[in-house]
Amino acid sequence: MTQSGSAAPAPYGRALALLASLFFMWGFITVINNTLLPHLRSVFELSYFQTTLIESTWFIGYLVASIPAAKLIEKIGYQRALVTGLAVMTLGSLMMVPAARLPSYEITLVALFTVACGIALLQVAANPYVAVIGPPESSESRLTLVQAFNTTGDVLAIVFGKYLILSRTTGGTTLEGTQLTYAERMADAQATQLPYLIVAGVLAVLAVMIARANLPALSDATLRHNAEERKKHSLWSHRNLVFGCGAIALCVYAEIGVSSLFINFASQPDVANITHEDAAFYLAFFWGGMMVGRFAGAFLMRGIAPEKVLAAFALGAALCALVAVFASGPVAMYALMAIGLFISIMFPTIFALSIRGLGPLTEEGSGLLIMAIAGGALVFIQGRVADSYGLNWGFLITAACCLYVLFFALWGSKPTNALPPEELQPAPE
């Protein structure tokens, strides 16, 4: 069955619904970090640089795992790769329990790295799968729509982290800069055990569901054809993929730089002067904007070229970042919140535009794009800027990242040497 129809066949609709749950779950577990980071900063008495270094370790997992993930998908297929990714994420989540009980900064880093490797495998498999599962002319809209469920997980993760981590700790319910005793910090460390046990349980159940599902696969003829075709083509001859890797790296950096430092930024006396727990409430609006933006973006792209929609959103995000840099008081916090709305469609739209025309190179191209997510590891640079000059100045980097995405939308996304799309076979009934 090819992608030439005007709409995805019914079995693919069921598959998309199940895949949406994957997008939801990895969004959820990724964004728990936004409440985890200020928590760990308090428990281990970290600088902003050391705090953002934890986030960097998370994204190094993408760098390490993405290319092996693409090779694994070629050997075992999309469905088994999805189950494997969920199993790895479950293991990493369970490791967070001894990390909290000890507590151990080192085990925490290893656990988060393990979870990130599992998510990298899911991303390499699920993103291109959603893009090719239906008609190619709607791939950007379809991927943006499914990514909206990813952001729904983001929003709920903030609520989850606020009530199960920050509200249960001394560090989370006091103002920024409050010095905690050793006993208070050790008691706070235990707060992450229950949340990660719950996450591990949900991941395990989802792995069983995916394993038992009937998902459409690439046809055997297409797989044999693609294996030969890959030898004839170079990824680097596709301009949209090359510039797309840079755009993915920088849009992730922008997203992580804002979300990781938002709670500390809003808690400052010259911004909103609120507790970490209260700041998490406003951070939920950042992710809520991401969710709304993706649903709106998926709708807009039905009638407007995705490149134009991406350009408009990138410009809006850059302007909001500049307001956060130069304004003060609640206005700066609101501008940072608004970035979520504009940054929302960047990742799924860039991804779909970048793999357009890759044909048999789609898996390898997807591996490179997911590896580019490791751009989020550079967020420690923003932590260093924050330590040296102030949190607000770091958002100049956010503005610069968004301007590169604007360049990609206007020129870098235009495909070169386009190849025919891949084919799918329906799932067995």
Coordinates of C-alpha atoms in Angstrom, one line a residue:
M1 CA 0.0 0.0 0.0
T2 CA 1.4 3.4 -1.0
Q3 CA 1.0 6.8 0.4
S4 CA -0.8 8.1 -2.6
G5 CA -4.3 8.2 -1.1
S6 CA -5.9 11.4 0.1
A7 CA -6.2 10.2 3.7
A8 CA -4.6 7.6 5.9
P9 CA -6.5 4.3 5.8
A10 CA -8.4 3.2 8.9
P11 CA -5.8 0.8 10.3
Y12 CA -3.3 3.7 10.3
G13 CA -5.8 5.9 12.2
R14 CA -5.7 3.3 15.0
A15 CA -1.9 3.2 14.8
L16 CA -1.7 6.9 15.1
A17 CA -3.8 6.9 18.2
L18 CA -1.5 4.4 19.8
L19 CA 1.6 6.4 18.7
A20 CA 0.1 9.5 20.2
S21 CA 0.3 7.8 23.6
L22 CA 4.0 7.4 23.1
F23 CA 4.5 11.0 22.2
F24 CA 2.5 11.9 25.3
M25 CA 4.6 9.7 27.6
W26 CA 8.1 10.8 26.4
G27 CA 6.9 14.5 26.6
F28 CA 5.8 13.8 30.1
I29 CA 9.0 12.2 31.3
T30 CA 11.2 14.8 29.6
V31 CA 9.4 17.8 31.2
I32 CA 9.5 16.3 34.7
N33 CA 13.1 17.6 34.5
N34 CA 11.8 21.2 34.6
T35 CA 10.7 20.6 38.2
L36 CA 13.5 18.1 38.9
L37 CA 16.3 20.6 38.1
P38 CA 15.4 23.3 40.7
H39 CA 14.8 20.5 43.2
L40 CA 18.2 18.9 42.6
R41 CA 19.8 22.4 42.7
S42 CA 18.5 22.8 46.2
V43 CA 19.3 19.2 47.4
F44 CA 22.9 19.2 46.1
E45 CA 23.5 23.0 46.4
L46 CA 24.4 23.4 42.7
S47 CA 25.3 26.5 40.7
Y48 CA 23.3 27.3 37.6
F49 CA 26.1 25.9 35.5
Q50 CA 26.1 22.6 37.5
T51 CA 22.3 22.5 37.3
T52 CA 22.2 22.9 33.5
L53 CA 25.0 20.3 33.2
I54 CA 22.4 17.8 34.4
E55 CA 20.2 18.7 31.5
S56 CA 23.3 18.4 29.2
T57 CA 23.9 14.9 30.4
W58 CA 20.3 14.1 29.4
F59 CA 20.8 15.3 25.9
I60 CA 24.2 13.6 25.5
G61 CA 22.0 10.4 25.6
Y62 CA 20.4 11.5 22.3
L63 CA 23.9 12.1 20.9
V64 CA 25.1 8.6 21.9
A65 CA 22.0 6.6 21.1
S66 CA 20.5 8.1 17.9
I67 CA 22.7 6.5 15.2
P68 CA 22.7 3.0 16.9
A69 CA 18.9 3.4 17.2
A70 CA 18.6 4.0 13.4
K71 CA 20.7 0.8 12.8
L72 CA 18.6 -1.1 15.3
I73 CA 15.4 -0.1 13.6
E74 CA 16.8 -1.4 10.3
K75 CA 17.4 -4.8 11.9
I76 CA 14.3 -5.3 14.1
G77 CA 11.7 -2.9 12.6
Y78 CA 9.8 0.0 14.0
Q79 CA 7.5 -1.9 16.4
R80 CA 10.2 -3.9 18.3
A81 CA 12.3 -0.7 18.4
L82 CA 9.4 1.1 20.1
V83 CA 9.1 -1.7 22.7
T84 CA 12.9 -1.7 23.3
G85 CA 12.9 2.1 23.8
L86 CA 10.1 1.9 26.4
A87 CA 11.9 -0.9 28.2
V88 CA 15.1 1.2 28.5
M89 CA 13.1 4.2 29.8
T90 CA 11.5 1.9 32.4
L91 CA 14.9 0.8 33.6
G92 CA 16.2 4.4 33.9
S93 CA 13.1 5.5 35.8
L94 CA 13.5 2.6 38.3
M95 CA 17.2 3.7 38.8
M96 CA 15.9 7.1 40.1
V97 CA 14.6 5.3 43.2
P98 CA 18.0 4.3 44.6
A99 CA 19.4 7.7 43.4
A100 CA 16.9 9.4 45.6
R101 CA 17.2 7.0 48.6
L102 CA 21.0 7.3 48.9
P103 CA 20.9 10.2 47.6
S104 CA 23.4 10.2 44.8
Y105 CA 24.1 12.9 42.3
E106 CA 26.1 10.4 40.1
I107 CA 23.4 7.7 40.0
T108 CA 20.9 10.5 39.2
L109 CA 22.9 11.4 36.1
V110 CA 23.3 7.8 35.0
A111 CA 19.5 7.2 35.5
L112 CA 18.6 10.3 33.5
F113 CA 21.1 9.3 30.8
T114 CA 19.5 5.9 30.5
V115 CA 16.0 7.3 30.2
A116 CA 17.3 9.7 27.5
C117 CA 18.7 6.8 25.5
G118 CA 15.3 5.1 25.5
I119 CA 13.6 8.3 24.4
A120 CA 16.1 8.7 21.6
L121 CA 15.2 5.3 20.3
L122 CA 11.5 6.1 20.5
Q123 CA 12.1 9.4 18.7
V124 CA 14.1 7.9 15.9
A125 CA 11.4 5.3 15.3
A126 CA 8.2 7.2 15.9
N127 CA 8.8 10.5 14.2
P128 CA 9.5 9.2 10.7
Y129 CA 6.9 6.5 11.2
V130 CA 4.2 9.1 11.7
A131 CA 5.6 11.1 8.8
V132 CA 5.4 8.2 6.3
I133 CA 2.2 6.5 7.7
G134 CA -0.1 8.6 5.6
P135 CA -0.1 10.9 2.5
P136 CA 3.2 12.8 2.1
E137 CA 1.5 16.1 1.4
S138 CA 0.1 16.2 5.0
S139 CA 3.1 14.8 6.8
E140 CA 4.0 18.2 8.4
S141 CA 0.4 18.7 9.7
R142 CA 0.1 15.0 10.9
L143 CA 3.4 15.1 12.8
T144 CA 2.6 18.5 14.4
L145 CA -0.8 17.1 15.5
V146 CA 0.7 14.0 17.1
Q147 CA 3.4 16.2 18.7
A148 CA 0.6 18.2 20.3
F149 CA -0.1 15.1 22.4
N150 CA 3.6 15.2 23.3
T151 CA 3.0 18.7 24.7
T152 CA -0.1 17.6 26.5
G153 CA 2.2 15.3 28.4
D154 CA 4.5 18.3 29.0
V155 CA 1.7 20.3 30.7
L156 CA 0.6 17.4 32.9
A157 CA 4.2 16.7 33.9
I158 CA 4.5 20.2 35.4
V159 CA 1.4 19.6 37.5
F160 CA 2.7 16.2 38.4
G161 CA 6.1 17.6 39.4
K162 CA 4.6 20.5 41.2
Y163 CA 2.5 18.4 43.5
L164 CA 4.6 15.3 43.9
I165 CA 8.0 16.9 44.0
L166 CA 8.1 20.6 44.7
S167 CA 5.1 20.9 47.1
R168 CA 6.4 18.0 49.2
T169 CA 9.9 19.6 49.8
T170 CA 11.2 22.5 51.9
G171 CA 13.3 23.8 48.9
G172 CA 10.2 23.9 46.7
T173 CA 8.0 25.8 49.1
T174 CA 10.5 28.6 50.1
L175 CA 11.8 31.6 48.3
E176 CA 14.8 31.5 46.0
G177 CA 18.0 31.8 47.9
T178 CA 16.7 30.2 51.2
Q179 CA 19.5 28.2 52.8
L180 CA 18.4 24.7 53.8
T181 CA 19.9 22.6 56.6
Y182 CA 21.5 19.2 55.7
A183 CA 18.6 17.4 57.3
E184 CA 16.1 19.3 55.1
R185 CA 18.1 18.6 52.0
M186 CA 18.3 14.9 52.7
A187 CA 14.5 14.8 53.4
D188 CA 13.8 16.7 50.2
A189 CA 15.9 14.1 48.2
Q190 CA 13.3 11.4 49.0
A191 CA 10.5 13.2 47.1
T192 CA 11.4 11.8 43.7
Q193 CA 11.0 8.1 44.6
L194 CA 7.2 7.9 44.2
P195 CA 6.9 10.0 41.0
Y196 CA 9.4 7.8 39.2
L197 CA 7.9 4.6 40.4
I198 CA 4.6 5.7 38.9
V199 CA 6.3 6.7 35.6
A200 CA 8.1 3.3 35.5
G201 CA 4.8 1.4 35.9
V202 CA 3.1 3.4 33.2
L203 CA 6.0 2.8 30.8
A204 CA 6.0 -0.9 31.4
V205 CA 2.2 -1.1 30.7
L206 CA 2.7 0.9 27.5
A207 CA 5.5 -1.4 26.3
V208 CA 3.2 -4.4 26.7
M209 CA 0.4 -2.5 24.7
I210 CA 2.8 -1.7 21.8
A211 CA 4.2 -5.2 21.8
R212 CA 0.7 -6.7 21.4
A213 CA -0.5 -4.1 18.8
N214 CA -0.9 -4.7 15.1
L215 CA 1.1 -1.8 13.5
P216 CA 1.6 -1.4 9.7
A217 CA 5.2 -2.0 8.6
L218 CA 7.4 -1.1 5.6
S219 CA 6.7 -3.7 2.9
D220 CA 9.3 -6.4 2.4
A221 CA 9.8 -5.3 -1.2
T222 CA 10.4 -1.7 -0.1
L223 CA 12.9 -2.9 2.5
R224 CA 14.9 -4.8 0.0
H225 CA 14.7 -1.9 -2.5
N226 CA 15.7 0.6 0.1
A227 CA 18.8 -1.4 1.2
E228 CA 20.1 -1.2 -2.3
E229 CA 19.0 2.4 -2.9
R230 CA 20.8 3.6 0.3
K231 CA 24.1 2.6 -1.3
K232 CA 23.5 5.0 -4.2
H233 CA 22.7 8.1 -2.3
S234 CA 24.3 10.5 0.2
L235 CA 22.5 12.2 3.1
W236 CA 24.7 15.2 2.6
S237 CA 23.3 16.0 -0.8
H238 CA 20.0 16.9 0.8
R239 CA 20.1 20.6 1.8
N240 CA 16.9 20.4 3.8
L241 CA 18.4 17.6 6.0
V242 CA 21.7 19.4 6.5
F243 CA 20.2 22.7 7.6
G244 CA 17.5 20.9 9.4
C245 CA 19.9 19.2 11.7
G246 CA 21.1 22.7 12.8
A247 CA 17.6 23.9 13.1
I248 CA 16.6 20.9 15.3
A249 CA 19.6 21.4 17.5
L250 CA 18.9 25.1 18.0
C251 CA 15.2 24.9 18.5
V252 CA 15.7 22.2 21.2
Y253 CA 18.3 24.4 22.8
A254 CA 15.9 27.3 22.8
E255 CA 13.1 25.2 24.3
I256 CA 15.3 23.6 27.0
G257 CA 17.0 26.9 27.9
V258 CA 13.7 28.5 28.6
S259 CA 12.0 25.6 30.4
S260 CA 15.0 24.6 32.5
L261 CA 15.6 28.1 33.9
F262 CA 12.0 29.4 33.9
I263 CA 11.4 28.5 37.6
N264 CA 14.6 30.1 38.8
F265 CA 14.0 33.2 36.6
A266 CA 10.4 33.8 37.7
S267 CA 11.5 33.3 41.4
Q268 CA 13.9 36.2 41.2
P269 CA 13.0 39.3 43.3
D270 CA 13.1 41.7 40.3
V271 CA 10.9 39.4 38.2
A272 CA 7.9 37.8 40.1
N273 CA 9.5 37.1 43.5
I274 CA 7.6 33.8 44.0
T275 CA 8.4 30.4 45.3
H276 CA 9.5 27.5 43.1
E277 CA 6.2 25.8 43.6
D278 CA 4.3 28.9 42.5
A279 CA 6.7 29.4 39.6
A280 CA 5.9 25.8 38.4
F281 CA 2.2 27.0 38.1
Y282 CA 3.3 29.6 35.5
L283 CA 5.6 27.2 33.8
A284 CA 2.6 25.1 33.1
F285 CA 1.3 28.0 30.9
F286 CA 4.6 27.8 28.9
W287 CA 3.9 24.2 28.1
G288 CA 0.2 24.9 27.7
G289 CA 1.2 27.4 25.0
M290 CA 3.2 24.7 23.3
M291 CA 0.1 22.4 23.3
V292 CA -2.2 25.1 21.9
G293 CA 0.4 26.2 19.3
R294 CA 0.8 22.7 18.0
F295 CA -3.0 22.1 17.6
A296 CA -3.3 25.5 16.0
G297 CA -0.2 24.9 13.8
A298 CA -1.6 21.6 12.6
F299 CA -4.8 23.4 11.6
L300 CA -3.0 26.3 9.9
M301 CA -0.8 24.0 7.8
R302 CA -3.9 22.5 6.1
G303 CA -4.2 25.8 4.1
I304 CA -0.9 27.6 4.5
A305 CA 2.6 26.3 3.5
P306 CA 4.4 24.9 6.6
E307 CA 7.5 26.9 5.8
K308 CA 5.5 30.2 6.1
V309 CA 3.8 29.1 9.3
L310 CA 7.2 28.1 10.7
A311 CA 8.7 31.5 9.7
A312 CA 6.0 33.5 11.5
F313 CA 6.3 31.4 14.7
A314 CA 10.1 31.7 14.7
L315 CA 9.9 35.5 14.4
G316 CA 7.4 35.7 17.3
A317 CA 9.6 33.5 19.5
A318 CA 12.7 35.7 18.9
L319 CA 10.7 38.9 19.8
C320 CA 9.4 37.3 23.0
A321 CA 13.0 36.3 24.0
L322 CA 14.2 39.9 23.5
V323 CA 11.4 41.2 25.8
A324 CA 12.5 38.7 28.5
V325 CA 16.0 40.0 28.2
F326 CA 15.3 43.7 28.5
A327 CA 12.1 43.9 30.5
S328 CA 11.7 43.4 34.2
G329 CA 8.9 42.4 36.6
P330 CA 6.1 40.1 35.6
V331 CA 6.3 41.3 32.0
A332 CA 9.6 39.5 31.6
M333 CA 8.0 36.3 33.0
Y334 CA 5.0 36.6 30.7
A335 CA 7.2 37.1 27.7
L336 CA 9.1 33.9 28.6
M337 CA 5.8 32.1 29.0
A338 CA 4.7 33.2 25.5
I339 CA 7.8 31.7 23.9
G340 CA 6.1 28.3 24.4
L341 CA 3.3 29.3 22.0
F342 CA 5.7 30.3 19.2
I343 CA 8.3 27.6 19.7
S344 CA 5.5 24.9 19.7
I345 CA 5.6 23.9 16.0
M346 CA 9.3 24.2 15.5
F347 CA 10.4 20.6 16.2
P348 CA 7.7 18.6 14.3
T349 CA 7.7 21.0 11.4
I350 CA 11.5 21.2 11.0
F351 CA 11.6 17.4 11.3
A352 CA 9.0 16.8 8.6
L353 CA 10.5 19.4 6.3
S354 CA 14.0 17.9 6.8
I355 CA 13.1 14.3 5.9
R356 CA 11.0 15.4 2.9
G357 CA 12.4 13.7 -0.2
L358 CA 14.8 11.4 1.6
G359 CA 13.0 8.2 0.4
P360 CA 15.1 5.2 1.4
L361 CA 17.4 7.4 3.4
T362 CA 14.6 8.3 5.8
E363 CA 15.8 6.1 8.7
E364 CA 19.4 7.4 8.6
G365 CA 18.2 11.0 8.1
S366 CA 15.9 10.6 11.1
G367 CA 18.8 9.3 13.2
L368 CA 20.8 12.4 12.4
L369 CA 17.9 14.7 13.2
I370 CA 17.3 12.9 16.6
M371 CA 21.0 13.0 17.3
A372 CA 20.8 16.8 16.7
I373 CA 18.5 17.0 19.7
A374 CA 21.8 16.8 21.6
G375 CA 22.0 20.5 20.9
G376 CA 20.0 20.7 24.1
A377 CA 23.2 19.6 25.9
L378 CA 24.7 23.0 25.1
V379 CA 22.3 24.6 27.6
F380 CA 25.2 24.6 30.1
I381 CA 26.4 27.6 28.2
Q382 CA 23.3 29.5 29.2
G383 CA 23.9 28.3 32.8
R384 CA 27.4 29.8 32.6
V385 CA 26.0 33.1 31.3
A386 CA 23.5 33.1 34.1
D387 CA 26.2 32.7 36.7
S388 CA 28.4 35.4 35.2
Y389 CA 25.9 38.0 34.0
G390 CA 22.4 37.2 35.2
L391 CA 19.6 34.8 34.0
N392 CA 18.0 37.3 31.7
W393 CA 21.0 37.8 29.4
G394 CA 21.1 34.1 28.6
F395 CA 17.9 34.5 26.6
L396 CA 19.8 36.4 24.0
I397 CA 21.0 33.0 22.9
T398 CA 17.3 31.9 22.7
A399 CA 16.6 34.8 20.3
A400 CA 19.6 33.9 18.1
C401 CA 18.4 30.2 17.9
C402 CA 14.9 31.3 16.8
L403 CA 16.4 33.6 14.1
Y404 CA 18.3 30.6 12.7
V405 CA 15.0 28.7 12.5
L406 CA 13.6 31.7 10.6
F407 CA 16.5 31.3 8.1
F408 CA 15.7 27.5 7.8
A409 CA 12.0 28.2 7.1
L410 CA 12.7 30.8 4.4
W411 CA 15.6 29.0 2.6
G412 CA 17.2 26.0 4.2
S413 CA 14.1 23.9 4.1
K414 CA 13.9 23.8 0.3
P415 CA 14.7 20.1 -0.6
T416 CA 17.4 19.1 -3.1
N417 CA 17.8 15.8 -4.9
A418 CA 14.3 14.6 -3.7
L419 CA 13.7 10.8 -3.8
P420 CA 10.4 8.8 -4.0
P421 CA 8.6 8.1 -0.7
E422 CA 8.7 4.8 1.1
E423 CA 5.8 2.3 1.0
L424 CA 3.9 0.7 3.9
Q425 CA 2.0 -2.5 4.1
P426 CA -1.2 -2.7 6.3
A427 CA -1.2 -4.4 9.7
P428 CA -2.6 -7.9 9.8
E429 CA -6.2 -8.0 11.0

